[in-house]
Amino acid sequence: MGTSMEGDCLSCIKYLMFVFNFLIFLGGSFLLGVGVWVVVDPTGFREIVAANPLLFTGVYIILAMGGMLFLLGFLGCCGAIRENKCLLLLFFMLILIIFLAELAAAILAFIFREHLTREYFTKELKRHYQGYNNTDVFTSTWNAIMNTFDCCGVNSPEDFEESIFRFINPGEVVPEACCRRNNHLGEVGFSNREECLSGNMLYRNNKGCYSAVVDYFEMYIYVAGALAIVVLTIELFAMVFAMCLFRGIQ
């Protein structure tokens, strides 16, 4: 009777572990898809990522984590179904390393969160944005952001006051990238470039890029955060089931 119950319990753990690892497999596939999308995205987000070392590193961490989870999900499924102790132990050790790495990444993101504040971006914009020097990565990145999201500055066009842009271009209040555009007969042109550069609010984009980007990615941020919590929980349960199954196999 006891042996039968143990066998049923072991069988239950085996199939539960298979399900959890299949979910890890799907989570890894999703992360791989997100990473690849960011790298090849043609709308300008790729340029933003490439210009920021922190974001650039983050994208490739997502790709690496996605690939590892994809492989581990497959490995865990095979180990569970075949009841292979070697595969199960390897799976446990690798997923423990990934779990600790993800935890460390979350802690580092919390520690360096001040680098993602409005104040930080505003200070950097005033110091480094030049306006028309597209050979400068920082400048070309900001031009791509403002053109893509129809925004101006970090908080508003007033961010260019007392900036290096105004020093280099004393006759302009805002850069050309802030000017509103019209799509007429398939051709894109400025509504009124001269009035925009002189500071006329009617012909420039008045919304700050920080709000524009956050509004655009708000849904994706919440989805990514929720997915991260789900993945960490699944990994934790998968490790517990792997150890239970490992100890139960004769």
PDB file of C-alpha atoms in Angstrom:
ATOM      1  CA  MET A   1       0.000   0.000   0.000  1.00  0.00           C
ATOM      2  CA  GLY A   2       2.772   2.387   1.025  1.00  0.00           C
ATOM      3  CA  THR A   3       4.817   1.543  -2.067  1.00  0.00           C
ATOM      4  CA  SER A   4       1.780   2.138  -4.283  1.00  0.00           C
ATOM      5  CA  MET A   5       1.138   5.529  -2.713  1.00  0.00           C
ATOM      6  CA  GLU A   6       4.812   6.474  -3.094  1.00  0.00           C
ATOM      7  CA  GLY A   7       4.682   5.438  -6.737  1.00  0.00           C
ATOM      8  CA  ASP A   8       1.549   7.523  -7.326  1.00  0.00           C
ATOM      9  CA  CYS A   9       3.144  10.494  -5.560  1.00  0.00           C
ATOM     10  CA  LEU A  10       6.318  10.139  -7.631  1.00  0.00           C
ATOM     11  CA  SER A  11       4.266   9.928 -10.812  1.00  0.00           C
ATOM     12  CA  CYS A  12       2.328  13.053  -9.802  1.00  0.00           C
ATOM     13  CA  ILE A  13       5.576  14.956  -9.113  1.00  0.00           C
ATOM     14  CA  LYS A  14       6.986  13.799 -12.445  1.00  0.00           C
ATOM     15  CA  TYR A  15       4.068  15.165 -14.432  1.00  0.00           C
ATOM     16  CA  LEU A  16       3.863  18.353 -12.376  1.00  0.00           C
ATOM     17  CA  MET A  17       7.546  18.952 -13.067  1.00  0.00           C
ATOM     18  CA  PHE A  18       6.935  18.348 -16.759  1.00  0.00           C
ATOM     19  CA  VAL A  19       4.179  21.000 -16.730  1.00  0.00           C
ATOM     20  CA  PHE A  20       6.327  23.526 -14.848  1.00  0.00           C
ATOM     21  CA  ASN A  21       9.242  22.952 -17.203  1.00  0.00           C
ATOM     22  CA  PHE A  22       7.003  23.337 -20.204  1.00  0.00           C
ATOM     23  CA  LEU A  23       5.956  26.741 -18.791  1.00  0.00           C
ATOM     24  CA  ILE A  24       9.650  27.628 -18.314  1.00  0.00           C
ATOM     25  CA  PHE A  25      10.197  26.593 -21.939  1.00  0.00           C
ATOM     26  CA  LEU A  26       7.413  28.967 -23.034  1.00  0.00           C
ATOM     27  CA  GLY A  27       8.776  31.783 -20.824  1.00  0.00           C
ATOM     28  CA  GLY A  28      12.233  31.366 -22.382  1.00  0.00           C
ATOM     29  CA  SER A  29      10.678  31.485 -25.852  1.00  0.00           C
ATOM     30  CA  PHE A  30       8.903  34.745 -24.948  1.00  0.00           C
ATOM     31  CA  LEU A  31      12.106  36.371 -23.614  1.00  0.00           C
ATOM     32  CA  LEU A  32      13.982  35.304 -26.739  1.00  0.00           C
ATOM     33  CA  GLY A  33      11.234  36.832 -28.872  1.00  0.00           C
ATOM     34  CA  VAL A  34      11.313  40.138 -26.946  1.00  0.00           C
ATOM     35  CA  GLY A  35      15.117  40.326 -27.149  1.00  0.00           C
ATOM     36  CA  VAL A  36      15.175  39.637 -30.882  1.00  0.00           C
ATOM     37  CA  TRP A  37      12.367  42.182 -31.460  1.00  0.00           C
ATOM     38  CA  VAL A  38      14.289  44.933 -29.640  1.00  0.00           C
ATOM     39  CA  VAL A  39      17.497  44.167 -31.569  1.00  0.00           C
ATOM     40  CA  VAL A  40      15.864  44.179 -35.040  1.00  0.00           C
ATOM     41  CA  ASP A  41      12.989  46.652 -34.388  1.00  0.00           C
ATOM     42  CA  PRO A  42      12.900  49.149 -37.302  1.00  0.00           C
ATOM     43  CA  THR A  43      10.988  51.955 -35.513  1.00  0.00           C
ATOM     44  CA  GLY A  44      14.034  53.534 -33.827  1.00  0.00           C
ATOM     45  CA  PHE A  45      14.006  51.686 -30.511  1.00  0.00           C
ATOM     46  CA  ARG A  46      17.054  49.729 -31.673  1.00  0.00           C
ATOM     47  CA  GLU A  47      19.033  53.005 -31.919  1.00  0.00           C
ATOM     48  CA  ILE A  48      17.940  54.046 -28.438  1.00  0.00           C
ATOM     49  CA  VAL A  49      19.146  50.743 -26.990  1.00  0.00           C
ATOM     50  CA  ALA A  50      22.435  50.808 -28.905  1.00  0.00           C
ATOM     51  CA  ALA A  51      23.281  54.280 -27.562  1.00  0.00           C
ATOM     52  CA  ASN A  52      22.708  53.435 -23.908  1.00  0.00           C
ATOM     53  CA  PRO A  53      25.256  50.939 -22.525  1.00  0.00           C
ATOM     54  CA  LEU A  54      22.897  49.952 -19.688  1.00  0.00           C
ATOM     55  CA  LEU A  55      19.987  49.177 -22.045  1.00  0.00           C
ATOM     56  CA  PHE A  56      22.325  47.566 -24.580  1.00  0.00           C
ATOM     57  CA  THR A  57      23.651  45.201 -21.924  1.00  0.00           C
ATOM     58  CA  GLY A  58      20.124  44.547 -20.629  1.00  0.00           C
ATOM     59  CA  VAL A  59      18.873  43.424 -24.047  1.00  0.00           C
ATOM     60  CA  TYR A  60      21.621  40.838 -24.407  1.00  0.00           C
ATOM     61  CA  ILE A  61      21.038  39.666 -20.837  1.00  0.00           C
ATOM     62  CA  ILE A  62      17.378  39.111 -21.792  1.00  0.00           C
ATOM     63  CA  LEU A  63      18.500  37.167 -24.887  1.00  0.00           C
ATOM     64  CA  ALA A  64      20.916  35.045 -22.845  1.00  0.00           C
ATOM     65  CA  MET A  65      18.333  34.380 -20.119  1.00  0.00           C
ATOM     66  CA  GLY A  66      15.715  33.512 -22.725  1.00  0.00           C
ATOM     67  CA  GLY A  67      18.074  31.052 -24.397  1.00  0.00           C
ATOM     68  CA  MET A  68      18.995  29.442 -21.075  1.00  0.00           C
ATOM     69  CA  LEU A  69      15.358  29.101 -19.963  1.00  0.00           C
ATOM     70  CA  PHE A  70      14.452  27.682 -23.366  1.00  0.00           C
ATOM     71  CA  LEU A  71      17.202  25.053 -23.032  1.00  0.00           C
ATOM     72  CA  LEU A  72      16.464  24.338 -19.367  1.00  0.00           C
ATOM     73  CA  GLY A  73      12.760  23.870 -19.998  1.00  0.00           C
ATOM     74  CA  PHE A  74      13.593  21.272 -22.629  1.00  0.00           C
ATOM     75  CA  LEU A  75      16.181  19.631 -20.338  1.00  0.00           C
ATOM     76  CA  GLY A  76      13.740  19.503 -17.395  1.00  0.00           C
ATOM     77  CA  CYS A  77      10.983  17.973 -19.493  1.00  0.00           C
ATOM     78  CA  CYS A  78      13.329  15.229 -20.712  1.00  0.00           C
ATOM     79  CA  GLY A  79      14.703  14.577 -17.212  1.00  0.00           C
ATOM     80  CA  ALA A  80      11.213  14.292 -15.729  1.00  0.00           C
ATOM     81  CA  ILE A  81       9.716  12.026 -18.367  1.00  0.00           C
ATOM     82  CA  ARG A  82      12.761   9.717 -18.571  1.00  0.00           C
ATOM     83  CA  GLU A  83      13.400   9.865 -14.776  1.00  0.00           C
ATOM     84  CA  ASN A  84      17.092  10.458 -15.411  1.00  0.00           C
ATOM     85  CA  LYS A  85      18.906  11.460 -12.176  1.00  0.00           C
ATOM     86  CA  CYS A  86      21.873  12.962 -14.031  1.00  0.00           C
ATOM     87  CA  LEU A  87      19.640  15.243 -16.124  1.00  0.00           C
ATOM     88  CA  LEU A  88      17.596  16.211 -13.056  1.00  0.00           C
ATOM     89  CA  LEU A  89      20.685  17.157 -11.033  1.00  0.00           C
ATOM     90  CA  LEU A  90      22.116  19.154 -13.948  1.00  0.00           C
ATOM     91  CA  PHE A  91      18.767  20.868 -14.389  1.00  0.00           C
ATOM     92  CA  PHE A  92      18.590  21.783 -10.689  1.00  0.00           C
ATOM     93  CA  MET A  93      22.102  23.259 -10.602  1.00  0.00           C
ATOM     94  CA  LEU A  94      21.646  25.311 -13.768  1.00  0.00           C
ATOM     95  CA  ILE A  95      18.232  26.664 -12.811  1.00  0.00           C
ATOM     96  CA  LEU A  96      19.553  27.580  -9.354  1.00  0.00           C
ATOM     97  CA  ILE A  97      22.338  29.611 -10.990  1.00  0.00           C
ATOM     98  CA  ILE A  98      19.811  31.378 -13.250  1.00  0.00           C
ATOM     99  CA  PHE A  99      17.458  32.036 -10.326  1.00  0.00           C
ATOM    100  CA  LEU A 100      20.292  33.674  -8.337  1.00  0.00           C
ATOM    101  CA  ALA A 101      21.416  35.686 -11.398  1.00  0.00           C
ATOM    102  CA  GLU A 102      17.884  37.012 -11.958  1.00  0.00           C
ATOM    103  CA  LEU A 103      17.630  37.929  -8.283  1.00  0.00           C
ATOM    104  CA  ALA A 104      20.979  39.762  -8.493  1.00  0.00           C
ATOM    105  CA  ALA A 105      19.817  41.605 -11.644  1.00  0.00           C
ATOM    106  CA  ALA A 106      16.643  42.765  -9.859  1.00  0.00           C
ATOM    107  CA  ILE A 107      18.702  44.048  -6.921  1.00  0.00           C
ATOM    108  CA  LEU A 108      21.111  45.894  -9.260  1.00  0.00           C
ATOM    109  CA  ALA A 109      18.176  47.429 -11.154  1.00  0.00           C
ATOM    110  CA  PHE A 110      16.799  48.714  -7.836  1.00  0.00           C
ATOM    111  CA  ILE A 111      20.205  50.102  -6.778  1.00  0.00           C
ATOM    112  CA  PHE A 112      20.784  51.933 -10.094  1.00  0.00           C
ATOM    113  CA  ARG A 113      17.192  53.131 -10.500  1.00  0.00           C
ATOM    114  CA  GLU A 114      18.316  56.787 -10.110  1.00  0.00           C
ATOM    115  CA  HIS A 115      19.822  56.541 -13.611  1.00  0.00           C
ATOM    116  CA  LEU A 116      16.298  56.285 -15.034  1.00  0.00           C
ATOM    117  CA  THR A 117      14.841  59.422 -13.411  1.00  0.00           C
ATOM    118  CA  ARG A 118      13.674  62.590 -15.179  1.00  0.00           C
ATOM    119  CA  GLU A 119      16.367  64.610 -13.412  1.00  0.00           C
ATOM    120  CA  TYR A 120      19.157  62.353 -14.659  1.00  0.00           C
ATOM    121  CA  PHE A 121      17.979  62.429 -18.299  1.00  0.00           C
ATOM    122  CA  THR A 122      17.406  66.204 -18.179  1.00  0.00           C
ATOM    123  CA  LYS A 123      20.923  66.811 -16.852  1.00  0.00           C
ATOM    124  CA  GLU A 124      22.436  64.579 -19.552  1.00  0.00           C
ATOM    125  CA  LEU A 125      20.367  66.277 -22.291  1.00  0.00           C
ATOM    126  CA  LYS A 126      21.545  69.746 -21.252  1.00  0.00           C
ATOM    127  CA  ARG A 127      25.176  68.609 -21.124  1.00  0.00           C
ATOM    128  CA  HIS A 128      25.491  66.498 -24.272  1.00  0.00           C
ATOM    129  CA  TYR A 129      22.716  67.133 -26.839  1.00  0.00           C
ATOM    130  CA  GLN A 130      24.079  69.136 -29.800  1.00  0.00           C
ATOM    131  CA  GLY A 131      21.109  69.236 -32.186  1.00  0.00           C
ATOM    132  CA  TYR A 132      22.472  68.517 -35.659  1.00  0.00           C
ATOM    133  CA  ASN A 133      25.667  66.509 -35.088  1.00  0.00           C
ATOM    134  CA  ASN A 134      24.416  63.084 -36.158  1.00  0.00           C
ATOM    135  CA  THR A 135      27.911  61.635 -35.857  1.00  0.00           C
ATOM    136  CA  ASP A 136      27.458  62.011 -32.092  1.00  0.00           C
ATOM    137  CA  VAL A 137      25.647  58.909 -30.804  1.00  0.00           C
ATOM    138  CA  PHE A 138      23.917  60.748 -27.933  1.00  0.00           C
ATOM    139  CA  THR A 139      22.569  63.457 -30.254  1.00  0.00           C
ATOM    140  CA  SER A 140      21.420  61.076 -32.991  1.00  0.00           C
ATOM    141  CA  THR A 141      19.705  58.906 -30.377  1.00  0.00           C
ATOM    142  CA  TRP A 142      17.755  61.829 -28.969  1.00  0.00           C
ATOM    143  CA  ASN A 143      16.801  62.935 -32.491  1.00  0.00           C
ATOM    144  CA  ALA A 144      15.495  59.409 -33.145  1.00  0.00           C
ATOM    145  CA  ILE A 145      13.484  59.469 -29.903  1.00  0.00           C
ATOM    146  CA  MET A 146      11.934  62.891 -30.572  1.00  0.00           C
ATOM    147  CA  ASN A 147      11.098  62.027 -34.193  1.00  0.00           C
ATOM    148  CA  THR A 148       9.668  58.613 -33.286  1.00  0.00           C
ATOM    149  CA  PHE A 149       7.506  59.703 -30.341  1.00  0.00           C
ATOM    150  CA  ASP A 150       6.659  63.279 -31.524  1.00  0.00           C
ATOM    151  CA  CYS A 151       8.042  64.774 -28.315  1.00  0.00           C
ATOM    152  CA  CYS A 152      10.511  67.462 -27.274  1.00  0.00           C
ATOM    153  CA  GLY A 153      13.052  67.399 -24.440  1.00  0.00           C
ATOM    154  CA  VAL A 154      12.760  65.186 -21.377  1.00  0.00           C
ATOM    155  CA  ASN A 155       9.941  67.067 -19.627  1.00  0.00           C
ATOM    156  CA  SER A 156       9.137  69.810 -22.169  1.00  0.00           C
ATOM    157  CA  PRO A 157      10.838  72.093 -24.737  1.00  0.00           C
ATOM    158  CA  GLU A 158      12.018  74.282 -21.837  1.00  0.00           C
ATOM    159  CA  ASP A 159      14.669  71.617 -21.102  1.00  0.00           C
ATOM    160  CA  PHE A 160      16.835  73.181 -23.838  1.00  0.00           C
ATOM    161  CA  GLU A 161      17.227  76.421 -21.890  1.00  0.00           C
ATOM    162  CA  GLU A 162      20.806  76.874 -20.638  1.00  0.00           C
ATOM    163  CA  SER A 163      21.922  73.791 -22.572  1.00  0.00           C
ATOM    164  CA  ILE A 164      24.875  73.093 -24.840  1.00  0.00           C
ATOM    165  CA  PHE A 165      22.404  73.031 -27.763  1.00  0.00           C
ATOM    166  CA  ARG A 166      21.477  76.694 -27.149  1.00  0.00           C
ATOM    167  CA  PHE A 167      25.173  77.559 -26.812  1.00  0.00           C
ATOM    168  CA  ILE A 168      25.959  75.943 -30.202  1.00  0.00           C
ATOM    169  CA  ASN A 169      22.758  77.243 -31.863  1.00  0.00           C
ATOM    170  CA  PRO A 170      22.007  80.628 -30.206  1.00  0.00           C
ATOM    171  CA  GLY A 171      19.381  81.551 -32.798  1.00  0.00           C
ATOM    172  CA  GLU A 172      17.166  78.511 -32.091  1.00  0.00           C
ATOM    173  CA  VAL A 173      14.940  77.832 -29.089  1.00  0.00           C
ATOM    174  CA  VAL A 174      14.363  74.140 -29.876  1.00  0.00           C
ATOM    175  CA  PRO A 175      16.023  71.705 -32.314  1.00  0.00           C
ATOM    176  CA  GLU A 176      14.499  70.693 -35.631  1.00  0.00           C
ATOM    177  CA  ALA A 177      13.587  67.255 -34.205  1.00  0.00           C
ATOM    178  CA  CYS A 178      10.992  69.004 -32.003  1.00  0.00           C
ATOM    179  CA  CYS A 179       9.106  70.495 -34.963  1.00  0.00           C
ATOM    180  CA  ARG A 180       5.667  69.193 -35.925  1.00  0.00           C
ATOM    181  CA  ARG A 181       5.348  67.450 -39.263  1.00  0.00           C
ATOM    182  CA  ASN A 182       2.534  67.209 -41.803  1.00  0.00           C
ATOM    183  CA  ASN A 183       1.913  64.248 -44.061  1.00  0.00           C
ATOM    184  CA  HIS A 184       0.729  65.797 -47.316  1.00  0.00           C
ATOM    185  CA  LEU A 185       0.140  63.531 -50.326  1.00  0.00           C
ATOM    186  CA  GLY A 186       2.498  60.939 -48.908  1.00  0.00           C
ATOM    187  CA  GLU A 187       5.295  63.446 -48.336  1.00  0.00           C
ATOM    188  CA  VAL A 188       6.334  64.360 -44.789  1.00  0.00           C
ATOM    189  CA  GLY A 189       7.329  67.985 -44.184  1.00  0.00           C
ATOM    190  CA  PHE A 190       7.455  70.514 -41.362  1.00  0.00           C
ATOM    191  CA  SER A 191       4.341  72.513 -40.534  1.00  0.00           C
ATOM    192  CA  ASN A 192       6.438  75.663 -40.187  1.00  0.00           C
ATOM    193  CA  ARG A 193      10.096  75.038 -39.449  1.00  0.00           C
ATOM    194  CA  GLU A 194      11.126  78.666 -38.912  1.00  0.00           C
ATOM    195  CA  GLU A 195       8.318  79.383 -36.446  1.00  0.00           C
ATOM    196  CA  CYS A 196       9.069  76.154 -34.618  1.00  0.00           C
ATOM    197  CA  LEU A 197      12.775  76.905 -34.228  1.00  0.00           C
ATOM    198  CA  SER A 198      11.937  80.368 -32.920  1.00  0.00           C
ATOM    199  CA  GLY A 199       9.861  78.760 -30.138  1.00  0.00           C
ATOM    200  CA  ASN A 200       6.267  79.078 -31.420  1.00  0.00           C
ATOM    201  CA  MET A 201       4.233  76.517 -29.429  1.00  0.00           C
ATOM    202  CA  LEU A 202       1.787  75.975 -32.309  1.00  0.00           C
ATOM    203  CA  TYR A 203       4.438  74.444 -34.558  1.00  0.00           C
ATOM    204  CA  ARG A 204       6.442  72.328 -32.110  1.00  0.00           C
ATOM    205  CA  ASN A 205       5.772  69.187 -30.098  1.00  0.00           C
ATOM    206  CA  ASN A 206       5.185  70.272 -26.503  1.00  0.00           C
ATOM    207  CA  LYS A 207       5.007  66.902 -24.758  1.00  0.00           C
ATOM    208  CA  GLY A 208       8.148  65.694 -22.980  1.00  0.00           C
ATOM    209  CA  CYS A 209       9.773  62.476 -24.202  1.00  0.00           C
ATOM    210  CA  TYR A 210       9.900  60.916 -20.732  1.00  0.00           C
ATOM    211  CA  SER A 211       6.080  60.893 -20.490  1.00  0.00           C
ATOM    212  CA  ALA A 212       5.689  59.913 -24.160  1.00  0.00           C
ATOM    213  CA  VAL A 213       7.992  56.884 -23.869  1.00  0.00           C
ATOM    214  CA  VAL A 214       6.559  55.781 -20.499  1.00  0.00           C
ATOM    215  CA  ASP A 215       2.991  56.058 -21.853  1.00  0.00           C
ATOM    216  CA  TYR A 216       3.943  54.037 -24.932  1.00  0.00           C
ATOM    217  CA  PHE A 217       5.655  51.246 -23.006  1.00  0.00           C
ATOM    218  CA  GLU A 218       3.490  51.331 -19.851  1.00  0.00           C
ATOM    219  CA  MET A 219       1.489  48.239 -20.759  1.00  0.00           C
ATOM    220  CA  TYR A 220       4.626  46.327 -21.785  1.00  0.00           C
ATOM    221  CA  ILE A 221       6.408  47.280 -18.539  1.00  0.00           C
ATOM    222  CA  TYR A 222       3.585  45.843 -16.414  1.00  0.00           C
ATOM    223  CA  VAL A 223       3.397  42.722 -18.564  1.00  0.00           C
ATOM    224  CA  ALA A 224       7.187  42.221 -18.322  1.00  0.00           C
ATOM    225  CA  GLY A 225       7.118  42.740 -14.534  1.00  0.00           C
ATOM    226  CA  ALA A 226       4.250  40.286 -14.062  1.00  0.00           C
ATOM    227  CA  LEU A 227       5.966  37.756 -16.319  1.00  0.00           C
ATOM    228  CA  ALA A 228       9.217  38.070 -14.336  1.00  0.00           C
ATOM    229  CA  ILE A 229       7.377  37.282 -11.078  1.00  0.00           C
ATOM    230  CA  VAL A 230       5.632  34.311 -12.690  1.00  0.00           C
ATOM    231  CA  VAL A 231       8.906  32.971 -14.134  1.00  0.00           C
ATOM    232  CA  LEU A 232      10.710  33.247 -10.760  1.00  0.00           C
ATOM    233  CA  THR A 233       7.842  31.422  -9.025  1.00  0.00           C
ATOM    234  CA  ILE A 234       7.816  28.667 -11.634  1.00  0.00           C
ATOM    235  CA  GLU A 235      11.592  28.266 -11.351  1.00  0.00           C
ATOM    236  CA  LEU A 236      11.326  27.917  -7.567  1.00  0.00           C
ATOM    237  CA  PHE A 237       8.664  25.208  -7.824  1.00  0.00           C
ATOM    238  CA  ALA A 238      10.599  23.473 -10.604  1.00  0.00           C
ATOM    239  CA  MET A 239      13.686  23.226  -8.344  1.00  0.00           C
ATOM    240  CA  VAL A 240      11.600  21.758  -5.508  1.00  0.00           C
ATOM    241  CA  PHE A 241       9.979  19.187  -7.814  1.00  0.00           C
ATOM    242  CA  ALA A 242      13.366  18.310  -9.358  1.00  0.00           C
ATOM    243  CA  MET A 243      14.847  17.524  -5.937  1.00  0.00           C
ATOM    244  CA  CYS A 244      11.775  15.537  -4.861  1.00  0.00           C
ATOM    245  CA  LEU A 245      11.850  13.512  -8.062  1.00  0.00           C
ATOM    246  CA  PHE A 246      15.644  13.040  -7.818  1.00  0.00           C
ATOM    247  CA  ARG A 247      15.337  11.641  -4.274  1.00  0.00           C
ATOM    248  CA  GLY A 248      12.372   9.455  -5.222  1.00  0.00           C
ATOM    249  CA  ILE A 249      14.053   7.710  -8.179  1.00  0.00           C
ATOM    250  CA  GLN A 250      15.609   4.366  -7.231  1.00  0.00           C
TER     251      GLN A 250
END
